[in-house]
Short mmCIF file of C-alpha atoms in Angstrom, two decimals:
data_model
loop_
_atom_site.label_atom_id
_atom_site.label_comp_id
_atom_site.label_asym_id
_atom_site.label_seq_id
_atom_site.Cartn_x
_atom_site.Cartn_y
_atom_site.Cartn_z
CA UNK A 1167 76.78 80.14 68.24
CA UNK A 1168 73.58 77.91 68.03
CA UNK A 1169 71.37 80.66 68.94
CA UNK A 1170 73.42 82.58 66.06
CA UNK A 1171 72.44 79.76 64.12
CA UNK A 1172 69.10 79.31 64.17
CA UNK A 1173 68.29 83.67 64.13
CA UNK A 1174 69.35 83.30 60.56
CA UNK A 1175 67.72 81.00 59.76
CA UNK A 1176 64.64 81.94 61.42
CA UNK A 1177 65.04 85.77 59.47
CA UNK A 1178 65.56 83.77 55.94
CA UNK A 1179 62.43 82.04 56.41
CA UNK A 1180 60.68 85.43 57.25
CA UNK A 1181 62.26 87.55 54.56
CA UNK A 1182 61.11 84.35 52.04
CA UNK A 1183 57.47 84.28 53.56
CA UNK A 1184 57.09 88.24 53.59
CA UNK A 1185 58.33 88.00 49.51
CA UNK A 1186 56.20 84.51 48.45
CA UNK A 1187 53.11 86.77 50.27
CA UNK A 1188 53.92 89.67 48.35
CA UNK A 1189 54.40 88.04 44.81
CA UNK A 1190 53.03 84.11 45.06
CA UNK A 1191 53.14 83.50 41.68
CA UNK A 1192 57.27 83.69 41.36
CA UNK A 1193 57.81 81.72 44.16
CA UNK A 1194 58.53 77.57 44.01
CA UNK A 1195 58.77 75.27 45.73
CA UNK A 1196 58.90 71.18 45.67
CA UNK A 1197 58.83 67.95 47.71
CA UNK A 1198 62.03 66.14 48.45
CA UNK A 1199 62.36 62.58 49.02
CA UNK A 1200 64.64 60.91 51.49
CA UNK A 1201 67.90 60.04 49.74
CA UNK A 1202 67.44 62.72 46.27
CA UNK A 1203 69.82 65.01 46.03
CA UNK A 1204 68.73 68.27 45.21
CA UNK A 1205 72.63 69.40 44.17
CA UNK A 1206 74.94 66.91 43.34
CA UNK A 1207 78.79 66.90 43.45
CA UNK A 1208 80.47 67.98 40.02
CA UNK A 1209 77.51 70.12 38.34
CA UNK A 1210 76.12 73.05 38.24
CA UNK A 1211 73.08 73.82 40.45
CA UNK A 1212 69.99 74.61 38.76
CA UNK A 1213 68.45 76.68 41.53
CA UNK A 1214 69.54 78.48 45.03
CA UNK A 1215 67.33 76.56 47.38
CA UNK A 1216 66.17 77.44 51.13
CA UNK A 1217 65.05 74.47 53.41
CA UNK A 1218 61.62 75.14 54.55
CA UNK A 1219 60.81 71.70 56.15
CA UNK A 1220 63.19 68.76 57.27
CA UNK A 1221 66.67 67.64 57.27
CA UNK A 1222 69.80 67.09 54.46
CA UNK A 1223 72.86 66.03 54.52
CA UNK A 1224 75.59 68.48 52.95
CA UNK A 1225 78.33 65.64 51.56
CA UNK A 1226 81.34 64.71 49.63
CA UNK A 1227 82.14 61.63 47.47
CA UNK A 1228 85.20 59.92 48.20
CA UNK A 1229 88.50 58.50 46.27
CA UNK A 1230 87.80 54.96 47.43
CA UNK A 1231 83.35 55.23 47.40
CA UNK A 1232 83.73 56.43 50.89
CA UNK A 1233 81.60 59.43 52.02
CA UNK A 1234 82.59 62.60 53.77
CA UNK A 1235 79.67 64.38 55.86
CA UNK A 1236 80.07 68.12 55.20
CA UNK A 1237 77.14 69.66 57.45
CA UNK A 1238 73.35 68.58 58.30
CA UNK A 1239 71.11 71.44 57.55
CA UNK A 1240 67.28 72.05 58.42
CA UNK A 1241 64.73 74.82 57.97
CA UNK A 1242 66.09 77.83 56.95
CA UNK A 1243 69.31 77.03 55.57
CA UNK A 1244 70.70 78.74 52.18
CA UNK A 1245 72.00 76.12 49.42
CA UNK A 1246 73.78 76.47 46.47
CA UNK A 1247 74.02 80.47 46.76
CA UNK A 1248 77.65 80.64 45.70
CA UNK A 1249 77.62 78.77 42.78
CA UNK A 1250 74.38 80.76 41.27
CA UNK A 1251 77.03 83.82 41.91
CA UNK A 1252 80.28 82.01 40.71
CA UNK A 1253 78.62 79.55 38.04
CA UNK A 1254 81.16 76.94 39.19
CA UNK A 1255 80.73 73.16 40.26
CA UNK A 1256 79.02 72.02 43.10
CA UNK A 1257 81.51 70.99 45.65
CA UNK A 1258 79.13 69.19 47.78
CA UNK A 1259 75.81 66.87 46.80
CA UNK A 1260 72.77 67.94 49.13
CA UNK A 1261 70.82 64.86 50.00
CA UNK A 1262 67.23 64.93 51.87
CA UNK A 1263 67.60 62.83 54.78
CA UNK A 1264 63.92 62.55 55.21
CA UNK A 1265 61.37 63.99 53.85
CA UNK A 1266 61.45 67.47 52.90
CA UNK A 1267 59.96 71.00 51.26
CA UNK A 1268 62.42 73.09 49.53
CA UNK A 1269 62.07 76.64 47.86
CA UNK A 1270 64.27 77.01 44.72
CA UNK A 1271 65.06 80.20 43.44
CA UNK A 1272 66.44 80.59 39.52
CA UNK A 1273 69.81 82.26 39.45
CA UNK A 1274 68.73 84.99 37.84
CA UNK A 1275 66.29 85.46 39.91
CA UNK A 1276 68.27 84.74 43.03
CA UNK A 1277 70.57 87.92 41.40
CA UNK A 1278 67.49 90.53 41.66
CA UNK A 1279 66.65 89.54 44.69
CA UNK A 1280 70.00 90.44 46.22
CA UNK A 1281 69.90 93.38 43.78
CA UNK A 1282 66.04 94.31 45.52
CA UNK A 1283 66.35 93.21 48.51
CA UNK A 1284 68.82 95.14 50.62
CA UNK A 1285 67.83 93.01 54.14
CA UNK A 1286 67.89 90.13 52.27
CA UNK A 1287 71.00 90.93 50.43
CA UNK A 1288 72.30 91.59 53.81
CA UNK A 1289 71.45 88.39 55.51
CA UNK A 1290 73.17 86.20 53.01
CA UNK A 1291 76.33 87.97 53.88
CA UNK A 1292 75.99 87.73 57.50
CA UNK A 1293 74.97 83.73 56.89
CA UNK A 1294 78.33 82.94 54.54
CA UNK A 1295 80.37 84.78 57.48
CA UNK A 1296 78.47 82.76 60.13
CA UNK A 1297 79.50 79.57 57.77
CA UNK A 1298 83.28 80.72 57.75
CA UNK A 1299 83.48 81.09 61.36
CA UNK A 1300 81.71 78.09 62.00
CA UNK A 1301 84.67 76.09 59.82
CA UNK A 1302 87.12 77.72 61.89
CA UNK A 1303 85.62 77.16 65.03
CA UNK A 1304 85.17 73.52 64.30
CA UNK A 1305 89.14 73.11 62.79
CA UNK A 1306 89.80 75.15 66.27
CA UNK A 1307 87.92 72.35 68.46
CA UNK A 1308 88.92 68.99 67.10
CA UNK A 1309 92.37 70.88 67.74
CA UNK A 1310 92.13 72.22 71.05
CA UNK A 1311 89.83 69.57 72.32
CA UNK A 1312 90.13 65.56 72.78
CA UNK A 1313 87.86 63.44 70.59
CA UNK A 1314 85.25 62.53 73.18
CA UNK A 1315 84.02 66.36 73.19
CA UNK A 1316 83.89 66.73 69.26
CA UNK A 1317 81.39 63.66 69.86
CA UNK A 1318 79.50 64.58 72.62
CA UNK A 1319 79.37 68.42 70.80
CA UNK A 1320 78.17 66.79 67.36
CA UNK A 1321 75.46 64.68 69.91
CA UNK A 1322 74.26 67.94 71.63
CA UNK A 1323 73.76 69.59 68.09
CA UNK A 1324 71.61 66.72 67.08
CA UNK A 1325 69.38 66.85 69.81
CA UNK A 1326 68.91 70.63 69.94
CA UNK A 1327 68.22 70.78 66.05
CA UNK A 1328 65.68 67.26 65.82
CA UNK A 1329 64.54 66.89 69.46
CA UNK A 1330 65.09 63.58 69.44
CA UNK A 1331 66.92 61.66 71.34
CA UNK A 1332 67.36 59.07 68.74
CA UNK A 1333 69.67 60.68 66.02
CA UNK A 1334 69.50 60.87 62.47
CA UNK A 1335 73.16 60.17 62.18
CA UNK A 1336 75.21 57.17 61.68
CA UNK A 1337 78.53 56.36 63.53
CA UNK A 1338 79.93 56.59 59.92
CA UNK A 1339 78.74 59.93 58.84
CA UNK A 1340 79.81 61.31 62.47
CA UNK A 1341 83.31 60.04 61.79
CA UNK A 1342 83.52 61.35 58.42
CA UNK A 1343 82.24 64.59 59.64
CA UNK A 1344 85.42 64.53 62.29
CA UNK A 1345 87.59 63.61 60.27
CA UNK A 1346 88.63 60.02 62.25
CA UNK A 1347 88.37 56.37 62.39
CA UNK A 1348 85.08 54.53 62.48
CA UNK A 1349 87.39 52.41 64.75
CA UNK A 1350 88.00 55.38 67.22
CA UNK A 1351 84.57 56.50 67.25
CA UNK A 1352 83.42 53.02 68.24
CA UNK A 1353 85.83 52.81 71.20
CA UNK A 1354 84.50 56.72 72.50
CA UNK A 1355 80.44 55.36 71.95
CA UNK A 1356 81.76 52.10 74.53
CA UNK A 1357 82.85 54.66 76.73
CA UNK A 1358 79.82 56.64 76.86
CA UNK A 1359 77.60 53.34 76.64
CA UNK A 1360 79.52 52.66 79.77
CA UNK A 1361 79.32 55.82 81.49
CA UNK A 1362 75.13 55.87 80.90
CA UNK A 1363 75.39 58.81 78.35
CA UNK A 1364 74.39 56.40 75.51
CA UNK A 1365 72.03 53.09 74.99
CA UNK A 1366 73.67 50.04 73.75
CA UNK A 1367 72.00 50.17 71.03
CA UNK A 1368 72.64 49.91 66.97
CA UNK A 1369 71.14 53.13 67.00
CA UNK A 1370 72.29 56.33 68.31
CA UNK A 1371 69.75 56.62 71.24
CA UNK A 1372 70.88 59.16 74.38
CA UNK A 1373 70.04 58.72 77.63
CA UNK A 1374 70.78 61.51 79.54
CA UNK A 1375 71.53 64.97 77.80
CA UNK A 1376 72.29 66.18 81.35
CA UNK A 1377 75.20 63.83 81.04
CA UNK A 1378 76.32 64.92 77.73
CA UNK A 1379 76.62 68.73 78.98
CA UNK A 1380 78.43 67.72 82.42
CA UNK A 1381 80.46 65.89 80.57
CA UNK A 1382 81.55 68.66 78.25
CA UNK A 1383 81.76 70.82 80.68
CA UNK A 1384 84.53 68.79 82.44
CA UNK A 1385 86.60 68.65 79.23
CA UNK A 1386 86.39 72.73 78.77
CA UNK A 1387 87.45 72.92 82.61
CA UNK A 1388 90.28 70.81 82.55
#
């Protein structure tokens, strides 16, 4: 799935490099600061935007002021391509978590593209049925699977996509994202911390990645 992942992502950022080559002057793009939102829950997107450099946070605003981590995207990732189709609301905000270079494409512009661009028009379907499966695959595994490997998964994908084995990610945002307790993810980071998968520390730091995959492995053998 990750190698999935990241081919469409890497064939959006080549389809938008071969068309900002081939007309310069219609293509923008802007610095992002960490913590703007470049879509924001409840309006309607001025742009479709691609991520050429760094990571956001895809979130929801809570009832109570609580937040609910959607997705973390990075380069290469399509935003706000269904509402320039639908016009609706924003069901998400879209926040850089660091800083980051976006391309932003005008709806109607975003329109003739698809209408142009057969590949490209292409692509975009194959990413929104990449995103539906991915949904269903992650309903699927906090399902099938205990809550230790929806952790350790959500670690692995942090690594692969930053390289870093200190993660961009609070203990918050990773329950949010499962759909749990911070309470319950604090009792499965002990157990890791204790096992010598994670440092004690107040960030998320790993220790051994080696760990994290024999450890998933065990929970997709038993």
């Amino acid at each position: 799935m990750k190698e999935i992942e990241n081919g469409l992502a890497q064939e959006l950022l080549e389809i938008y490099g071969e068309r900002k080559s081939s007309s310069p002057e219609k293509q923008r793009e802007m610095e992002v600061r960490p913590g703007e939102s470049i879509i924001v829950e409840g309006q309607v997107p001025d742009a479709v935007f691609i991520i050429l450099s760094g990571s956001m946070k895809v979130h929801l605003n809570m009832a109570k002021g609580s937040e609910y981590l959607v997705a973390l995207e990075g380069p290469g990732k399509l935003l706000g391509e269904v509402e320039a189709l639908t016009g609706s609301l924003a069901a998400c905000s879209v926040t850089a978590l660091e800083e980051c270079r976006v391309a932003t494409v005008l709806p109607a512009d975003y329109e003739t593209w698809l209408a142009e661009d057969h590949r490209f028009a292409l692509l975009v379907n194959r990413i929104l049925s990449f995103r539906l499966q991915s949904f269903t695959r992650r309903a699927a595994v906090n399902l099938s699977y205990p809550l230790e490997y929806s952790v350790l998964k959500m670690i692995k994908m942090q690594f692969e996509e930053h390289g870093s084995r200190v993660l961009q990610i609070s203990k918050e945002e990773i329950a949010n994202y499962l759909g749990t307790s911070l309470r319950s993810i604090n009792r499965i980071f002990k157990g890791l911390q204790d096992k010598n998968i994670l440092a004690p520390n107040k960030e998320i730091e790993i220790i051994s990645i080696d760990e994290v995959d024999r450890l998933m492995e065990l929970h997709e053998n038993k």
